[in-house]
């Protein structure tokens, strides 16, 4: 079934940058609106960024707007999250997620996610 291989996560200092990638197999992501979600420690899962099927439009959680950039490469079945000016509040497990185009279902997280830890 669907698998996702993550790269780019890790532990950094406040102000640093990371670029997350999520390469999907078992799905053709061009059929999906894609997103990044995260789960901060002790908090609920929250949406970070959303990107349309062909990547022409994006939307962001207010707290990351201007700092994070979501992008995708449908030919590679991959979605990215460039994260700049990281702060401790960005700490959490990050997941790429998909919602099949034309449906009203929730986004489904794919794979195990990747840990991002930002120290002050």
JSON list of C-alpha atoms in Angstrom, two decimals:
[
{"chain": "A", "resi": 1, "resn": "UNK", "atom": "CA", "xyz": [0.00, 0.00, 0.00]},
{"chain": "A", "resi": 2, "resn": "UNK", "atom": "CA", "xyz": [1.01, 3.64, 0.24]},
{"chain": "A", "resi": 3, "resn": "UNK", "atom": "CA", "xyz": [4.50, 4.29, 1.52]},
{"chain": "A", "resi": 4, "resn": "UNK", "atom": "CA", "xyz": [6.36, 7.51, 2.13]},
{"chain": "A", "resi": 5, "resn": "UNK", "atom": "CA", "xyz": [10.09, 7.97, 2.53]},
{"chain": "A", "resi": 6, "resn": "UNK", "atom": "CA", "xyz": [11.09, 11.11, 4.36]},
{"chain": "A", "resi": 7, "resn": "UNK", "atom": "CA", "xyz": [14.31, 13.03, 4.40]},
{"chain": "A", "resi": 8, "resn": "UNK", "atom": "CA", "xyz": [15.57, 16.31, 5.77]},
{"chain": "A", "resi": 9, "resn": "UNK", "atom": "CA", "xyz": [14.34, 16.18, 9.33]},
{"chain": "A", "resi": 10, "resn": "UNK", "atom": "CA", "xyz": [16.59, 16.61, 12.31]},
{"chain": "A", "resi": 11, "resn": "UNK", "atom": "CA", "xyz": [17.63, 18.81, 15.20]},
{"chain": "A", "resi": 12, "resn": "UNK", "atom": "CA", "xyz": [18.60, 22.42, 14.60]},
{"chain": "A", "resi": 13, "resn": "UNK", "atom": "CA", "xyz": [18.99, 25.71, 16.39]},
{"chain": "A", "resi": 14, "resn": "UNK", "atom": "CA", "xyz": [16.46, 28.51, 16.29]},
{"chain": "A", "resi": 15, "resn": "UNK", "atom": "CA", "xyz": [16.92, 30.55, 13.15]},
{"chain": "A", "resi": 16, "resn": "UNK", "atom": "CA", "xyz": [18.18, 27.61, 11.10]},
{"chain": "A", "resi": 17, "resn": "UNK", "atom": "CA", "xyz": [16.55, 26.06, 8.05]},
{"chain": "A", "resi": 18, "resn": "UNK", "atom": "CA", "xyz": [15.51, 22.59, 7.00]},
{"chain": "A", "resi": 19, "resn": "UNK", "atom": "CA", "xyz": [14.09, 21.17, 3.80]},
{"chain": "A", "resi": 20, "resn": "UNK", "atom": "CA", "xyz": [11.80, 18.20, 4.24]},
{"chain": "A", "resi": 21, "resn": "UNK", "atom": "CA", "xyz": [10.95, 15.83, 1.46]},
{"chain": "A", "resi": 22, "resn": "UNK", "atom": "CA", "xyz": [8.38, 13.08, 1.24]},
{"chain": "A", "resi": 23, "resn": "UNK", "atom": "CA", "xyz": [8.64, 10.62, -1.63]},
{"chain": "A", "resi": 24, "resn": "UNK", "atom": "CA", "xyz": [5.48, 8.57, -2.05]},
{"chain": "A", "resi": 25, "resn": "UNK", "atom": "CA", "xyz": [5.03, 5.13, -3.52]},
{"chain": "A", "resi": 26, "resn": "UNK", "atom": "CA", "xyz": [1.80, 3.22, -4.00]},
{"chain": "A", "resi": 27, "resn": "UNK", "atom": "CA", "xyz": [-0.04, 6.38, -4.99]},
{"chain": "A", "resi": 28, "resn": "UNK", "atom": "CA", "xyz": [0.14, 8.83, -7.86]},
{"chain": "A", "resi": 29, "resn": "UNK", "atom": "CA", "xyz": [0.25, 12.13, -6.06]},
{"chain": "A", "resi": 30, "resn": "UNK", "atom": "CA", "xyz": [-0.87, 14.12, -9.10]},
{"chain": "A", "resi": 31, "resn": "UNK", "atom": "CA", "xyz": [-4.35, 12.85, -8.17]},
{"chain": "A", "resi": 32, "resn": "UNK", "atom": "CA", "xyz": [-4.10, 14.44, -4.74]},
{"chain": "A", "resi": 33, "resn": "UNK", "atom": "CA", "xyz": [-4.10, 17.80, -3.10]},
{"chain": "A", "resi": 34, "resn": "UNK", "atom": "CA", "xyz": [-1.05, 17.53, -0.86]},
{"chain": "A", "resi": 35, "resn": "UNK", "atom": "CA", "xyz": [-0.29, 18.99, 2.51]},
{"chain": "A", "resi": 36, "resn": "UNK", "atom": "CA", "xyz": [2.11, 18.96, 5.39]},
{"chain": "A", "resi": 37, "resn": "UNK", "atom": "CA", "xyz": [0.79, 18.40, 8.89]},
{"chain": "A", "resi": 38, "resn": "UNK", "atom": "CA", "xyz": [2.66, 18.35, 12.14]},
{"chain": "A", "resi": 39, "resn": "UNK", "atom": "CA", "xyz": [2.06, 17.18, 15.67]},
{"chain": "A", "resi": 40, "resn": "UNK", "atom": "CA", "xyz": [3.85, 19.23, 18.29]},
{"chain": "A", "resi": 41, "resn": "UNK", "atom": "CA", "xyz": [4.63, 17.44, 21.55]},
{"chain": "A", "resi": 42, "resn": "UNK", "atom": "CA", "xyz": [1.57, 17.34, 23.76]},
{"chain": "A", "resi": 43, "resn": "UNK", "atom": "CA", "xyz": [-0.63, 19.00, 21.14]},
{"chain": "A", "resi": 44, "resn": "UNK", "atom": "CA", "xyz": [-3.07, 18.02, 18.44]},
{"chain": "A", "resi": 45, "resn": "UNK", "atom": "CA", "xyz": [-2.14, 17.46, 14.83]},
{"chain": "A", "resi": 46, "resn": "UNK", "atom": "CA", "xyz": [-2.27, 20.70, 12.89]},
{"chain": "A", "resi": 47, "resn": "UNK", "atom": "CA", "xyz": [-2.15, 21.72, 9.27]},
{"chain": "A", "resi": 48, "resn": "UNK", "atom": "CA", "xyz": [1.03, 23.48, 8.14]},
{"chain": "A", "resi": 49, "resn": "UNK", "atom": "CA", "xyz": [0.70, 23.99, 4.40]},
{"chain": "A", "resi": 50, "resn": "UNK", "atom": "CA", "xyz": [-1.43, 22.89, 1.46]},
{"chain": "A", "resi": 51, "resn": "UNK", "atom": "CA", "xyz": [-0.61, 22.80, -2.24]},
{"chain": "A", "resi": 52, "resn": "UNK", "atom": "CA", "xyz": [-2.87, 22.29, -5.22]},
{"chain": "A", "resi": 53, "resn": "UNK", "atom": "CA", "xyz": [-2.49, 19.36, -7.59]},
{"chain": "A", "resi": 54, "resn": "UNK", "atom": "CA", "xyz": [-0.19, 21.11, -10.03]},
{"chain": "A", "resi": 55, "resn": "UNK", "atom": "CA", "xyz": [1.49, 23.31, -7.47]},
{"chain": "A", "resi": 56, "resn": "UNK", "atom": "CA", "xyz": [0.11, 26.61, -8.70]},
{"chain": "A", "resi": 57, "resn": "UNK", "atom": "CA", "xyz": [-1.46, 27.66, -5.40]},
{"chain": "A", "resi": 58, "resn": "UNK", "atom": "CA", "xyz": [-0.45, 27.22, -1.79]},
{"chain": "A", "resi": 59, "resn": "UNK", "atom": "CA", "xyz": [-1.82, 28.10, 1.61]},
{"chain": "A", "resi": 60, "resn": "UNK", "atom": "CA", "xyz": [-0.20, 28.19, 5.00]},
{"chain": "A", "resi": 61, "resn": "UNK", "atom": "CA", "xyz": [-0.86, 28.17, 8.67]},
{"chain": "A", "resi": 62, "resn": "UNK", "atom": "CA", "xyz": [-0.57, 31.77, 9.82]},
{"chain": "A", "resi": 63, "resn": "UNK", "atom": "CA", "xyz": [2.32, 31.08, 12.14]},
{"chain": "A", "resi": 64, "resn": "UNK", "atom": "CA", "xyz": [4.48, 29.72, 9.29]},
{"chain": "A", "resi": 65, "resn": "UNK", "atom": "CA", "xyz": [3.41, 31.99, 6.44]},
{"chain": "A", "resi": 66, "resn": "UNK", "atom": "CA", "xyz": [6.40, 33.79, 5.03]},
{"chain": "A", "resi": 67, "resn": "UNK", "atom": "CA", "xyz": [8.81, 31.30, 6.57]},
{"chain": "A", "resi": 68, "resn": "UNK", "atom": "CA", "xyz": [7.76, 27.98, 5.04]},
{"chain": "A", "resi": 69, "resn": "UNK", "atom": "CA", "xyz": [7.32, 27.06, 1.39]},
{"chain": "A", "resi": 70, "resn": "UNK", "atom": "CA", "xyz": [5.53, 23.94, 0.18]},
{"chain": "A", "resi": 71, "resn": "UNK", "atom": "CA", "xyz": [6.29, 22.59, -3.29]},
{"chain": "A", "resi": 72, "resn": "UNK", "atom": "CA", "xyz": [5.83, 19.39, -5.25]},
{"chain": "A", "resi": 73, "resn": "UNK", "atom": "CA", "xyz": [7.28, 17.41, -8.11]},
{"chain": "A", "resi": 74, "resn": "UNK", "atom": "CA", "xyz": [4.59, 15.16, -9.47]},
{"chain": "A", "resi": 75, "resn": "UNK", "atom": "CA", "xyz": [6.99, 13.44, -11.87]},
{"chain": "A", "resi": 76, "resn": "UNK", "atom": "CA", "xyz": [9.02, 12.33, -8.86]},
{"chain": "A", "resi": 77, "resn": "UNK", "atom": "CA", "xyz": [5.95, 11.69, -6.70]},
{"chain": "A", "resi": 78, "resn": "UNK", "atom": "CA", "xyz": [7.45, 13.97, -4.10]},
{"chain": "A", "resi": 79, "resn": "UNK", "atom": "CA", "xyz": [6.40, 16.88, -1.94]},
{"chain": "A", "resi": 80, "resn": "UNK", "atom": "CA", "xyz": [8.71, 19.28, -0.13]},
{"chain": "A", "resi": 81, "resn": "UNK", "atom": "CA", "xyz": [8.61, 21.72, 2.73]},
{"chain": "A", "resi": 82, "resn": "UNK", "atom": "CA", "xyz": [11.28, 24.39, 2.93]},
{"chain": "A", "resi": 83, "resn": "UNK", "atom": "CA", "xyz": [11.38, 25.72, 6.48]},
{"chain": "A", "resi": 84, "resn": "UNK", "atom": "CA", "xyz": [13.30, 28.89, 7.23]},
{"chain": "A", "resi": 85, "resn": "UNK", "atom": "CA", "xyz": [13.81, 30.86, 10.43]},
{"chain": "A", "resi": 86, "resn": "UNK", "atom": "CA", "xyz": [12.80, 27.92, 12.53]},
{"chain": "A", "resi": 87, "resn": "UNK", "atom": "CA", "xyz": [11.67, 28.45, 16.09]},
{"chain": "A", "resi": 88, "resn": "UNK", "atom": "CA", "xyz": [11.09, 26.04, 18.98]},
{"chain": "A", "resi": 89, "resn": "UNK", "atom": "CA", "xyz": [7.35, 26.27, 18.30]},
{"chain": "A", "resi": 90, "resn": "UNK", "atom": "CA", "xyz": [7.99, 24.46, 15.01]},
{"chain": "A", "resi": 91, "resn": "UNK", "atom": "CA", "xyz": [9.11, 21.34, 16.86]},
{"chain": "A", "resi": 92, "resn": "UNK", "atom": "CA", "xyz": [7.06, 18.25, 16.12]},
{"chain": "A", "resi": 93, "resn": "UNK", "atom": "CA", "xyz": [6.61, 15.24, 13.90]},
{"chain": "A", "resi": 94, "resn": "UNK", "atom": "CA", "xyz": [5.92, 16.31, 10.33]},
{"chain": "A", "resi": 95, "resn": "UNK", "atom": "CA", "xyz": [3.82, 14.27, 7.93]},
{"chain": "A", "resi": 96, "resn": "UNK", "atom": "CA", "xyz": [3.03, 14.62, 4.27]},
{"chain": "A", "resi": 97, "resn": "UNK", "atom": "CA", "xyz": [-0.63, 14.04, 3.59]},
{"chain": "A", "resi": 98, "resn": "UNK", "atom": "CA", "xyz": [-2.96, 13.69, 0.64]},
{"chain": "A", "resi": 99, "resn": "UNK", "atom": "CA", "xyz": [-6.60, 14.28, -0.14]},
{"chain": "A", "resi": 100, "resn": "UNK", "atom": "CA", "xyz": [-7.86, 12.83, -3.38]},
{"chain": "A", "resi": 101, "resn": "UNK", "atom": "CA", "xyz": [-8.94, 15.55, -5.76]},
{"chain": "A", "resi": 102, "resn": "UNK", "atom": "CA", "xyz": [-12.68, 16.09, -5.91]},
{"chain": "A", "resi": 103, "resn": "UNK", "atom": "CA", "xyz": [-13.41, 14.56, -2.52]},
{"chain": "A", "resi": 104, "resn": "UNK", "atom": "CA", "xyz": [-14.38, 16.15, 0.77]},
{"chain": "A", "resi": 105, "resn": "UNK", "atom": "CA", "xyz": [-12.51, 13.68, 2.93]},
{"chain": "A", "resi": 106, "resn": "UNK", "atom": "CA", "xyz": [-9.86, 14.64, 5.44]},
{"chain": "A", "resi": 107, "resn": "UNK", "atom": "CA", "xyz": [-6.21, 14.61, 4.54]},
{"chain": "A", "resi": 108, "resn": "UNK", "atom": "CA", "xyz": [-4.58, 11.29, 5.30]},
{"chain": "A", "resi": 109, "resn": "UNK", "atom": "CA", "xyz": [-1.06, 11.26, 6.71]},
{"chain": "A", "resi": 110, "resn": "UNK", "atom": "CA", "xyz": [1.27, 8.95, 4.82]},
{"chain": "A", "resi": 111, "resn": "UNK", "atom": "CA", "xyz": [4.16, 7.05, 6.29]},
{"chain": "A", "resi": 112, "resn": "UNK", "atom": "CA", "xyz": [5.88, 7.49, 9.60]},
{"chain": "A", "resi": 113, "resn": "UNK", "atom": "CA", "xyz": [6.62, 11.19, 9.44]},
{"chain": "A", "resi": 114, "resn": "UNK", "atom": "CA", "xyz": [9.87, 12.84, 10.38]},
{"chain": "A", "resi": 115, "resn": "UNK", "atom": "CA", "xyz": [10.96, 14.53, 13.58]},
{"chain": "A", "resi": 116, "resn": "UNK", "atom": "CA", "xyz": [11.90, 18.20, 13.58]},
{"chain": "A", "resi": 117, "resn": "UNK", "atom": "CA", "xyz": [13.40, 19.56, 16.77]},
{"chain": "A", "resi": 118, "resn": "UNK", "atom": "CA", "xyz": [14.31, 23.21, 17.15]},
{"chain": "A", "resi": 119, "resn": "UNK", "atom": "CA", "xyz": [16.22, 24.34, 20.21]},
{"chain": "A", "resi": 120, "resn": "UNK", "atom": "CA", "xyz": [16.31, 27.87, 21.51]}
]
